[in-house]
XYZ file of C-alpha atoms in Angstrom:
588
model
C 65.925 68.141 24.482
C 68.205 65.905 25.773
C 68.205 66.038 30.085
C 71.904 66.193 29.934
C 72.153 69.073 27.521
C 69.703 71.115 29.738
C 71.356 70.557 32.887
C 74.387 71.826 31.214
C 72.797 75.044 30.297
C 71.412 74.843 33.886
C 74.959 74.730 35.307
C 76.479 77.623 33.308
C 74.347 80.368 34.278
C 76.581 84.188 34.242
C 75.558 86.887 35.174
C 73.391 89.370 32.969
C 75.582 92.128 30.999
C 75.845 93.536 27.558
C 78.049 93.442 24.830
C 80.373 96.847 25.231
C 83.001 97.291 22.969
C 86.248 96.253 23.573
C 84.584 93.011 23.389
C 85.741 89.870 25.602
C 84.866 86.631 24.838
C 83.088 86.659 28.195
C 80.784 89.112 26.722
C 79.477 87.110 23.471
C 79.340 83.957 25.982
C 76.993 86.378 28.274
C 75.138 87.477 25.154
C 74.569 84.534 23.949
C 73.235 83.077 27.185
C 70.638 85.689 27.212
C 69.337 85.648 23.860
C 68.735 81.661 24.115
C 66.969 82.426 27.327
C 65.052 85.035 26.189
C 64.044 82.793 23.190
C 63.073 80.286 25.297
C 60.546 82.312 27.180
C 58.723 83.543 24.165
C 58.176 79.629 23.399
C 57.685 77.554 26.573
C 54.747 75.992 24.330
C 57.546 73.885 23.210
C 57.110 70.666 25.338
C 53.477 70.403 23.911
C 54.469 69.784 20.431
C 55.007 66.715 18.602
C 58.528 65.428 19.691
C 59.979 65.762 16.474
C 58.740 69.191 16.076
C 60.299 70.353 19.347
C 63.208 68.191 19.293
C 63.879 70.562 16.003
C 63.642 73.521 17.090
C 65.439 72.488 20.237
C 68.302 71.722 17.974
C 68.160 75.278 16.452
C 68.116 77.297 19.815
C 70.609 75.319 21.014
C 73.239 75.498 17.921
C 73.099 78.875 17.986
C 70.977 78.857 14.607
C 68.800 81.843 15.868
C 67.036 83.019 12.453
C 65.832 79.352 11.700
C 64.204 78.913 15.003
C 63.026 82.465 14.871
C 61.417 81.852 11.509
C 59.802 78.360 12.720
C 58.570 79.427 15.885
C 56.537 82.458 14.561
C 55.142 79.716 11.734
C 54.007 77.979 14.344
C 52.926 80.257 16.503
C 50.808 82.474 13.444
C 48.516 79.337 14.666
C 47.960 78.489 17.679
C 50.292 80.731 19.755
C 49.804 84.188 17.929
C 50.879 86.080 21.405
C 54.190 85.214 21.222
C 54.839 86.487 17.775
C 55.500 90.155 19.422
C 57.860 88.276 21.851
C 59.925 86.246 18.803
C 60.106 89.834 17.287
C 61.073 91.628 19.601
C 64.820 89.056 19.768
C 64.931 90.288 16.086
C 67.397 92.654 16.661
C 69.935 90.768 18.953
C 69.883 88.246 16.667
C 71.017 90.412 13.916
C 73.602 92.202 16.157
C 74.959 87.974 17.232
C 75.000 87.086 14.265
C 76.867 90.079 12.736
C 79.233 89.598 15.669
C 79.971 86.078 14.873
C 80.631 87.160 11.093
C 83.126 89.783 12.069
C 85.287 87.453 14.281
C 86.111 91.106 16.023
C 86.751 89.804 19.384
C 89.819 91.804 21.070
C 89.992 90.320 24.575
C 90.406 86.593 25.389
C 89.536 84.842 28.933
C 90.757 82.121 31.146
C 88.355 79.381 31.410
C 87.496 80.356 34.804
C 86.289 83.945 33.277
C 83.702 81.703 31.148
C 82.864 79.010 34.348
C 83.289 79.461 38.313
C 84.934 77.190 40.039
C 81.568 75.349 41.184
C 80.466 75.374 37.221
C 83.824 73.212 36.254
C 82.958 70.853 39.032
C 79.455 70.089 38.461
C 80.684 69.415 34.720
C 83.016 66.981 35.873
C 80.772 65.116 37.730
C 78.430 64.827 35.129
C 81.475 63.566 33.059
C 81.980 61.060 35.518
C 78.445 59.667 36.360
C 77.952 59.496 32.479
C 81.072 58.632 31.429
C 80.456 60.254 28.228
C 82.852 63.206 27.483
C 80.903 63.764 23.947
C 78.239 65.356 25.957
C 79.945 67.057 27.970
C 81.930 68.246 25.014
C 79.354 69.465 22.950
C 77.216 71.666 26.073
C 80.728 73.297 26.220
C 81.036 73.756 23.183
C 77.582 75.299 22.769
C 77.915 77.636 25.590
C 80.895 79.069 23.637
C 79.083 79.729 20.600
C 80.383 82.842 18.882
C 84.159 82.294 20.067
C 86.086 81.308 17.053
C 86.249 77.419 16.599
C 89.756 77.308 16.931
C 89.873 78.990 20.524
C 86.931 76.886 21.841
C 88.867 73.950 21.409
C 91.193 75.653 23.522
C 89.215 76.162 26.143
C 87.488 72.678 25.664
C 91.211 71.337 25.912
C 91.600 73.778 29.098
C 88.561 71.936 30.827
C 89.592 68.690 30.508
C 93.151 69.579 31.867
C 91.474 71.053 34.770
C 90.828 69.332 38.127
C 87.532 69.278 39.896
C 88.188 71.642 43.237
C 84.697 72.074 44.528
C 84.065 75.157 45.843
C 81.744 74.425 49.163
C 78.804 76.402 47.931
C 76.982 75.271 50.715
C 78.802 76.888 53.837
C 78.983 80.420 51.425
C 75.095 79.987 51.098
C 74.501 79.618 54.784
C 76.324 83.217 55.578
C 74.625 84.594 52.061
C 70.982 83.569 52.095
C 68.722 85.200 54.152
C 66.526 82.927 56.906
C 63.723 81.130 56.088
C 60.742 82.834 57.857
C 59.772 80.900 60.937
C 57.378 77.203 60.483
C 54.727 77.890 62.792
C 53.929 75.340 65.535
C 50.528 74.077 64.461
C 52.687 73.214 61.127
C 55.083 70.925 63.236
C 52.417 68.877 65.153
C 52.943 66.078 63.487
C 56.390 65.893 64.405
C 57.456 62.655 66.627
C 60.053 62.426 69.411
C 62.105 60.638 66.607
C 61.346 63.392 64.317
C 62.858 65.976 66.907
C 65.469 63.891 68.186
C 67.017 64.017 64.335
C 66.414 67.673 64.703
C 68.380 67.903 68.005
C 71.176 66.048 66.685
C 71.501 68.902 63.793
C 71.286 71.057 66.257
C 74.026 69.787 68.450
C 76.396 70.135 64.891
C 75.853 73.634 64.502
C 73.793 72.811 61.627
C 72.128 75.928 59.381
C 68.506 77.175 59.754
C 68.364 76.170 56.146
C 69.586 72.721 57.117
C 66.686 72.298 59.916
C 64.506 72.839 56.867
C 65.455 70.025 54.624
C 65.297 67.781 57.282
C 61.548 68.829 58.105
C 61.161 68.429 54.431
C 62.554 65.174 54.439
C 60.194 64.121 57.259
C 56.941 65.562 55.773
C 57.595 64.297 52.378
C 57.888 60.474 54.091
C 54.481 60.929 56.078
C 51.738 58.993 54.975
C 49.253 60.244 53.166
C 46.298 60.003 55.328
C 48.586 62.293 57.634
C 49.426 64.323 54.998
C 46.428 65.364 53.993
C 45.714 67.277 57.397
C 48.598 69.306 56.780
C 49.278 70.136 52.884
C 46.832 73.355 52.899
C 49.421 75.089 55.493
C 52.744 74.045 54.135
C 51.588 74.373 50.363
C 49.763 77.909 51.227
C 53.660 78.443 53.004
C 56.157 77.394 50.306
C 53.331 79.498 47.451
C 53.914 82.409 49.677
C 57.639 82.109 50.242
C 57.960 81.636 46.150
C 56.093 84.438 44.976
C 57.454 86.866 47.012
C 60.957 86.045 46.070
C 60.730 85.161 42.151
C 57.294 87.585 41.393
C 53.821 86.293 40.083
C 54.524 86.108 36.499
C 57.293 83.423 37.067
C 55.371 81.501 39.599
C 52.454 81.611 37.299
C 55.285 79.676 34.439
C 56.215 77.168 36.995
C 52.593 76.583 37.843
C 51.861 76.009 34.423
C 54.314 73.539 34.361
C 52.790 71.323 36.591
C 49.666 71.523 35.594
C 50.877 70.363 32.527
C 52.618 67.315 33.659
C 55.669 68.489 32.408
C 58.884 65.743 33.609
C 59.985 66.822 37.104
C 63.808 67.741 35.966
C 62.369 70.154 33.083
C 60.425 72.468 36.216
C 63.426 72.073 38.551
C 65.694 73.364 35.259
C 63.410 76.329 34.477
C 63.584 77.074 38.237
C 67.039 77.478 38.362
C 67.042 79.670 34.953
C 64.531 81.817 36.753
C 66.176 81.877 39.741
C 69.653 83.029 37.799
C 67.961 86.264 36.672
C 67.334 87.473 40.398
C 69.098 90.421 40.903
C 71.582 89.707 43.834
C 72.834 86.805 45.219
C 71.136 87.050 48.108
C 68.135 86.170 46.437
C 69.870 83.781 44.123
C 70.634 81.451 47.098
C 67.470 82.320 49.166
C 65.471 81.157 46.588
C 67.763 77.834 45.948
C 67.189 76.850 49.559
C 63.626 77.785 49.319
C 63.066 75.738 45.973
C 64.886 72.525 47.971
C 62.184 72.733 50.594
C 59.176 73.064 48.663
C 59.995 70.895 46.042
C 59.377 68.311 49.007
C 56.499 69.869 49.632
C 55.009 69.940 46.277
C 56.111 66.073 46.000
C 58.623 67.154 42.513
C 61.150 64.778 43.710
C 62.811 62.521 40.746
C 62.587 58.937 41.140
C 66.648 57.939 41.763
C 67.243 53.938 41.602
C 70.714 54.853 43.696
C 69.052 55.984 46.655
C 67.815 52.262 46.993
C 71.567 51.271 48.016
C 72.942 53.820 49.636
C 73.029 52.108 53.256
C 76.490 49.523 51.653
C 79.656 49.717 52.727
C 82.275 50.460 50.101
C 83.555 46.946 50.126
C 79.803 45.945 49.661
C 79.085 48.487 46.614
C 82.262 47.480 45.196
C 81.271 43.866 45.338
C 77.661 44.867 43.969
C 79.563 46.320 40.625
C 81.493 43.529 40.115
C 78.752 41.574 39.768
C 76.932 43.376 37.768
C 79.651 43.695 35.426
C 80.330 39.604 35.265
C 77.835 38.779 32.218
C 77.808 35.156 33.804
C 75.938 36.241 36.859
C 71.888 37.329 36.387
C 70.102 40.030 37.923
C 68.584 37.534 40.634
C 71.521 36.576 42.363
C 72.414 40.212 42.493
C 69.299 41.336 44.334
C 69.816 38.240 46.847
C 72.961 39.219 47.408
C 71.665 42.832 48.106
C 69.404 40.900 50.635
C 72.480 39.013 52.572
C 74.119 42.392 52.655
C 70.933 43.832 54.260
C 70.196 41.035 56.686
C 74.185 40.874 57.341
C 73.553 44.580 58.679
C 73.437 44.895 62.218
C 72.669 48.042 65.384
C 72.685 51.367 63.827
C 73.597 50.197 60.158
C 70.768 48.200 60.048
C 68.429 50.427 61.342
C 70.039 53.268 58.602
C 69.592 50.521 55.998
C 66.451 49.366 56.696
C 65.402 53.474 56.528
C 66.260 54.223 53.454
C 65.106 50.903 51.488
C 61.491 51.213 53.432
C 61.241 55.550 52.771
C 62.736 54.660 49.238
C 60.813 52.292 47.856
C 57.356 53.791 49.429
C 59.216 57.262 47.559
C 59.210 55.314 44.290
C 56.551 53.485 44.514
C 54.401 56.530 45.330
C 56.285 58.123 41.771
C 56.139 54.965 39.984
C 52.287 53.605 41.000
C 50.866 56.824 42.631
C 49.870 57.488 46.309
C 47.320 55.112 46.744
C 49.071 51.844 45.999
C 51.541 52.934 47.841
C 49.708 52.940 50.465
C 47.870 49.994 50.139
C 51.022 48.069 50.032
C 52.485 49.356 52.785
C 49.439 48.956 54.971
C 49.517 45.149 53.416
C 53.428 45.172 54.034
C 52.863 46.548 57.689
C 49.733 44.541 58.885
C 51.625 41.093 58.106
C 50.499 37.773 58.354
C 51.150 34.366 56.059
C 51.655 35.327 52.221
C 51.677 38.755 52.935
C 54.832 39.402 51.304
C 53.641 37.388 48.148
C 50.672 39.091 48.370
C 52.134 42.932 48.005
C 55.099 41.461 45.587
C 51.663 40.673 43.177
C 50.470 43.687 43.656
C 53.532 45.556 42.808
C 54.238 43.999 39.695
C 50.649 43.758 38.760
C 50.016 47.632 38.517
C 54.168 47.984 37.058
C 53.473 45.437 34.348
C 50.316 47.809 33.783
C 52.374 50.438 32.679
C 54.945 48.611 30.689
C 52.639 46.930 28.978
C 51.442 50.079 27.839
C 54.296 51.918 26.734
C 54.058 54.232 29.263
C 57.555 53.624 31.096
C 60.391 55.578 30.599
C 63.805 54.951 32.107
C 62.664 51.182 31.847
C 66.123 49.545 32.867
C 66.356 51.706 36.384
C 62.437 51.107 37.202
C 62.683 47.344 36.977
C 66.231 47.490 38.947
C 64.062 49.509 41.517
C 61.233 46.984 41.523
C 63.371 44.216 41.832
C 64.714 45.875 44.632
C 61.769 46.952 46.705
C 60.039 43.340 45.888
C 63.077 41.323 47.466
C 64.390 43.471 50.649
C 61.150 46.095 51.180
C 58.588 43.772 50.930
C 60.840 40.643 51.894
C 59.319 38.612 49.228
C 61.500 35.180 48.215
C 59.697 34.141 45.192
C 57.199 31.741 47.576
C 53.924 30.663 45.805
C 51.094 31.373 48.693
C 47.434 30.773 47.106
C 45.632 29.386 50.198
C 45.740 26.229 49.766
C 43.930 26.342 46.170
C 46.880 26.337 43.668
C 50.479 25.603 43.746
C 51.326 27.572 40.638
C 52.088 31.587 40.133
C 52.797 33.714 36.814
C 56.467 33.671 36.117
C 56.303 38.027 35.523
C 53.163 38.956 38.559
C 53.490 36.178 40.350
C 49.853 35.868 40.730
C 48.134 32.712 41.307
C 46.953 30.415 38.657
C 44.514 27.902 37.927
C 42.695 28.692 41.582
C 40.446 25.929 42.270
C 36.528 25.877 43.906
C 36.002 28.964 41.653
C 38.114 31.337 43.346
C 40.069 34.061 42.025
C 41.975 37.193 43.182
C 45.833 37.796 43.674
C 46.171 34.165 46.298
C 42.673 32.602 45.151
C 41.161 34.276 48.033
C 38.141 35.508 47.057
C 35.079 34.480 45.123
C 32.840 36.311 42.395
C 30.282 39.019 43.662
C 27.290 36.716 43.609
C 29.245 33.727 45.760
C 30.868 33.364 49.056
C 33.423 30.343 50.114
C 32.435 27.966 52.193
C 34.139 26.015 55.095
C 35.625 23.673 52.359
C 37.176 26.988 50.767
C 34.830 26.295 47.396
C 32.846 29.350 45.728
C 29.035 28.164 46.328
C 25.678 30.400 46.044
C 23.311 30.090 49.040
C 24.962 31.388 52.031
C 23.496 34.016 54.418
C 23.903 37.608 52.522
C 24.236 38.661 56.342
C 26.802 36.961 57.309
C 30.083 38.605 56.502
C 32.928 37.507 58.417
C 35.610 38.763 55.907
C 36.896 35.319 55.293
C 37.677 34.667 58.945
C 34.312 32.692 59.395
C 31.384 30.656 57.825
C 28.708 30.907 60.570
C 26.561 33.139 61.575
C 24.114 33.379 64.616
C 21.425 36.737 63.820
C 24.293 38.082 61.296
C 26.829 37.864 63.986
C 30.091 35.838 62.651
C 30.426 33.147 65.631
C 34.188 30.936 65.800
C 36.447 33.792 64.397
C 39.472 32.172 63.108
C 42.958 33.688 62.094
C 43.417 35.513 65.694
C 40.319 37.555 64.474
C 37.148 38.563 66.617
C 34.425 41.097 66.383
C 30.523 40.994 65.075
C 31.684 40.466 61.101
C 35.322 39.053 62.308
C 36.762 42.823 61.350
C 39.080 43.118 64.390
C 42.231 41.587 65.866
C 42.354 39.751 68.931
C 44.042 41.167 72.249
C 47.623 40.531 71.402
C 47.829 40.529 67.875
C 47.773 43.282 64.944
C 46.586 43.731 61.166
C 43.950 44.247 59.045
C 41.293 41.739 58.942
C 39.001 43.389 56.860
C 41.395 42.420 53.899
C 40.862 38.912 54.266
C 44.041 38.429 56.045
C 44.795 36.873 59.327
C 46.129 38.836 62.412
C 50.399 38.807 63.535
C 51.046 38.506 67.040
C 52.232 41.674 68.853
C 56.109 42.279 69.217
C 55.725 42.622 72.737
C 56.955 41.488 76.234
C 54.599 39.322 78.004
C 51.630 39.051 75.586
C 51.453 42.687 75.593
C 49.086 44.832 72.795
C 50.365 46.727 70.256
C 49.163 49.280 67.725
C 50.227 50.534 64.283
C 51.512 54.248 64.317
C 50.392 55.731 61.093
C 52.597 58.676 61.662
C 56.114 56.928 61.426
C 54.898 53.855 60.055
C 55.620 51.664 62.548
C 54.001 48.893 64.793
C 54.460 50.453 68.584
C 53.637 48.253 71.760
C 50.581 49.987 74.079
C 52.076 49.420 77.031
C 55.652 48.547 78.203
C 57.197 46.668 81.702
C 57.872 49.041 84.210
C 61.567 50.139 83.301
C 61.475 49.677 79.932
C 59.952 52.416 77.203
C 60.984 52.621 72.866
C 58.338 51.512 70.457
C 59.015 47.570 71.478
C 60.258 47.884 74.785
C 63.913 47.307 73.411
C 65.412 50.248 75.475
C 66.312 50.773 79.302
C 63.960 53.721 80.947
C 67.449 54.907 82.619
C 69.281 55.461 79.574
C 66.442 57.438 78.033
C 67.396 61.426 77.623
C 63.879 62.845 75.601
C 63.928 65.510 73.119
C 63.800 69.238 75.033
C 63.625 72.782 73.820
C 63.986 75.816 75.929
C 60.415 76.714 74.994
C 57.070 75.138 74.858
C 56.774 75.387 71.396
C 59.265 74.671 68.357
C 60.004 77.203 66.006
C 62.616 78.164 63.877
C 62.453 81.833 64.743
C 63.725 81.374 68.195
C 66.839 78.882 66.927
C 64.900 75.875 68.915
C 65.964 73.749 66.060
C-alpha cells in the first residue's frame, strides 16, 4: 500500500458511531471507516505476503470492494491463517448492510466538509498536497474516505477541499491542557545527563515549556547517545516506555505493535497502526496521552524514519532558496551542490555554526546508524573523532564501502534521498574533499569507494595500511615474513626490545605503541597516528563519549568550557531547587 494512501487514512480518523437512521453522510463516512479497520485487523498477515498478493487485496479494502477482499482473504487464510476466518466472518454482516446502503443511495442528511474532516484533518491534507505536489493522491484518499456518498456529491466536497485554506488548528497547546502528565523519569534514569544536556532543559524551562515538551527533549538527547552509553541505560527506559504503553492502549494491542517489530515491518507502517490504535481509545484524554507517549518512546525504541531534510535544516532562507535553484538548473551536477552546502556551512559562524554543525553531526550519525546499523556508526565516528592525516578519507571509504554493499544488492529503497544523504554526511560530517590518502603506497582511489588501488609492497586495506595475516610491514612500509610475532606496535613501530615496541612514532607511546602521547588524542590501536590536543598551553585532553566530544583535562585558572573558550566569570551552571531532577517536582 502506497505510504501516502495510508497516512491519509491515518489523518482522517472520526470518531466511532453507528449508522442510525435518518442517515447523514457523516454516518456512512464513520461506517465505513470502521469496517476497513476492522478488516484490517482480522488480516495484519498482510505485509508477509508476496507484494502482488497484498498490493491486491490492499486495492480491494481500500476501494471499498468489501466482498472481494472478504472472499480472498478467507482463501488465503483456509491455509495458513485459519484463525482469522471467524474474524473475516464475523464483518459479514456490515458488509451486507454497506453495501445495501450504497445500493439504496437513501442518504437524507448532507454535511459540510468540516462535518467529514476537523480543522487539523484539512491541514495535514494540505501539507501533504504541498510536500508532494501531487493533488491525484490527495484526490483519490479523499475520495476513498467518502466511499458510499454518491459520486456526484463527493466531487463536491472534493471541490470544497481544494477551495479551502489550510488554518491549522494548534493541536499542540490543546494537547498540553488535555493529556494527562507523563509519570515522573526517575533520577538514576537521568544520570547520564550533561550540564549541556540540562542547560537545554533549563532553557525550556525558562519558556514555560510543557512537561510533555521536557520529554521530547530527553528523548532527543538519549536517542543521540552513543551506544556504548546506551547500553547502560536501555533496560530502564525500554522497561519505562513498555509500561507506560500497555497500560494506556491494553496488552492485546501492544502485543500487535510488538509483532510488528519483530517482524521488521517499515518504521511508518508501526507508527500508522499506532495511531489507528490509538484513535479507538475511548476519550481524548487518552487519545493525546498516548500520542505524546508514542513520540517519546518511539525515540526510545530507535523507530525514527530516516529524513534526508533534516541534513539541511541549519540554512538560512536565502541559503535554501539558493540550494533549490541549483538543484533545479540541469547544467549544474550534484557535486557542486554539496560544496556549496560546505561554503554555506563553513560560512556559518557563533551560535549558527554551532546549531549547524549539531544537526549535520546528530544527523548523519542518525542515518548512518538507520542506513549501516549501530556499529559502523560508531566506528566512524570514533574514526571521525580520533583524527589524524587521511582520517577523513579513511571514514568517507568506509561509508561508501558498506552503502555500495547494499545497493549493490538491491536492498535500498528510497535510493535517490540515501545517496543525497551520503553525499552529504561524506562532504560536511566527515569533511572529506575527495583527497587520495594511501600512505605513501598508491596515488590512485576507486572513482564510487574511494578506496585505494594498486597498493604497493603487498599491502592492502582501505589506505594500503595493512598487510595479510601471515606478514607485517617493515620500516620500508613493504609486506615481508620474518619479523618478531611479539612485536606489535600497531603500525607505529618496527623494533622491539623483549616484545616492548622501542621509538614510537606518530605522537604514539606505550609497551605495543597503543597509547597517545601527553598532549595529543586518538586511537592508535587503529593504525592511526595521534592529533594534538585543542588546548591552551600544551594542555591534555580527553574524548567524552557521552556528548561526543574532545574536552581539555584541565583548563588556565579563569577559564572553564570543554576547550577553555569561555570566561569562568560569565559562567551561570545549570541549578534545580532540589538535589535530584525529576519531572514530578516541575524541576524541568
Amino acid at each position: 500500500m502506497s505510504l501516502y494512501f495510508i497516512l491519509i487514512v491515518t489523518i482522517i480518523i472520526p470518531q466511532f458511531e453507528f449508522i442510525h437512521s435518518p442517515l447523514s453522510e457523516k454516518d456512512i463516512v464513520t461506517f465505513r471507516f470502521n469496517l476497513v479497520n476492522r478488516l484490517d485487523q482480522c488480516t495484519l498477515w498482510r505485509s508477509k505476503l508476496d507484494k502482488k498478493v497484498s498490493n491486491t487485496l490492499d486495492h480491494f479494502l481500500m476501494n471499498s470492494k468489501f466482498d472481494e477482499f472478504r472472499e480472498a482473504s478467507t482463501q488465503l487464510a483456509a491455509d495458513i491463517y485459519p484463525e482469522s476466518i471467524d474474524c473475516l466472518d464475523s464483518c459479514s454482516y456490515d458488509i451486507e448492510q454497506f453495501n445495501d446502503f450504497v445500493k439504496s443511495e437513501s442518504l437524507t442528511t448532507k454535511n459540510d466538509l468540516g462535518d467529514l474532516l476537523d480543522n487539523e484533518q484539512i491541514y495535514q491534507l494540505h501539507m501533504l498536497l504541498e510536500k508532494t505536489k501531487r493533488p491525484d493522491i490527495v484526490e483519490k484518499g479523499i475520495l476513498q474516505h467518502l466511499h458510499g456518498i454518491p459520486e456526484k456529491r463527493r466531487q463536491e466536497l472534493l471541490s470544497e477541499f481544494f477551495a479551502s485554506k489550510p488554518s491549522r488548528v494548534r493541536r499542540s497547546t490543546m494537547s498540553r491542557k488535555i493529556a494527562r502528565e507523563p509519570t515522573p523519569l526517575t533520577p538514576d534514569m537521568l544520570s547520564w545527563q550533561t550540564p549541556r544536556h540540562k542547560n537545554v532543559l533549563n532553557k525550556q524551562k525558562l519558556t514555560k515549556g510543557s512537561q510533555w515538551d521536557a520529554m521530547n527533549t530527553i528523548g532527543d538527547q538519549y536517542y543521540h547517545l552513543r551506544k556504548a552509553v546506551r547500553v547502560k541505560y536501555d533496560g530502564k527506559f525500554m522497561k519505562y516506555c513498555n509500561e507506560s504503553l500497555l497500560e494506556i492502549i491494553g496488552r492485546d494491542n501492544f502485543a500487535t505493535l510488538e509483532e510488528m517489530v519483530q517482524d521488521s515491518e517499515q518504521v511508518e507502517h508501526i507508527w500508522n497502526k499506532y495511531h489507528q490504535i490509538i484513535g479507538y481509545l475511548k476519550n481524548e484524554e487518552d487519545q493525546l496521552t498516548a500520542e505524546h507517549y508514542g513520540q517519546f518512546c518511539r525515540k526510545i525504541y530507535r523507530l525514527l524514519p530516516i529524513e534526508q531534510a533534516d541534513l539541511m535544516s541549519w540554512l538560512r532562507p536565502a541559503q535554501r532558496f539558493r540550494i533549490a535553484e541549483m538543484i533545479q538548473d540541469r547544467e549544474v551536477n550534484d557535486s557542486q551542490v554539496y560544496e556549496k552546502l560546505y561554503e554555506f556551512f563553513n560560512q556559518a559562524s557563533g551560535d549558527a555554526k554551532d546549531d549547524a554543525d549539531e544537526v549535520i553531526t546528530l544527523g548523519c550519525r542518525k542515518f548512518i546508524a538507520h542506513h549501516l546499523g549501530d556499529q559502523v556508526a560508531e566506528d566512524i565516528e570514533d574514526l571521525r573523532v580520533a583524527g589524524g592525516t587521511g582520517s577523513s578519507h579513511h571514514t568517507a571509504a568506509m561509508l561508501l564501502v558498506k552503502h555500495n554493499e547494499i545497493a549493490e544488492a538491491g536492498a535500498l529503497a528510497h535510493q535517490k534521498r540515501i545517496e543525497e544523504s551520503v553525499s552529504i554526511c561524506k562532504r560536511i560530517y566527515l569533511d572529506y574533499d575527495g583527497s587520495c590518502f594511501c600512505n605513501g603506497r598508491s596515488t590512485m582511489c576507486d572513482e564510487k569507494t574511494h578506496v585505494c588501488q594498486n597498493c604497493t609492497g603487498g599491502t592492502l586495506g582501505i589506505q594500503c595500511e595493512k598487510c595479510p595475516e601471515d606478514l607485517r610491514l617493515d620500516k620500508t612500509g613493504k609486506c615481508v615474513p620474518g619479523l618478531d610475532p611479539d612485536c606489535f606496535c600497531n603500525s607505529h613501530s618496527y623494533e622491539c626490545t623483549d616484545g616492548i615496541c622501542t621509538d614510537c612514532e606518530n605522537n604514539t607511546t606505550g609497551d605495543h605503541c597503543e597509547l597517545c602521547d601527553i598532549g595529543f588524542y586518538g586511537d592508535p590501536t587503529m593504525g592511526r597516528g595521534c592529533t594534538k590536543c585543542p588546548c591552551p598551553k600544551n594542555g591534555e585532553c580527553s574524548y567524552n563519549t557521552v556528548t561526543n566530544r574532545i574536552e581539555c583535562n584541565d583548563c588556565p585558572k579563569g577559564h572553564i568550557g570543554e576547550r577553555c573558550e569561555d570566561s569562568e566569570s560569565s559562567y551561570q551552571p545549570f541549578t534545580t531547587e532540589a538535589s535530584t531532577i525529576t519531572l514530578v517536582d516541575n524541576q524541568l
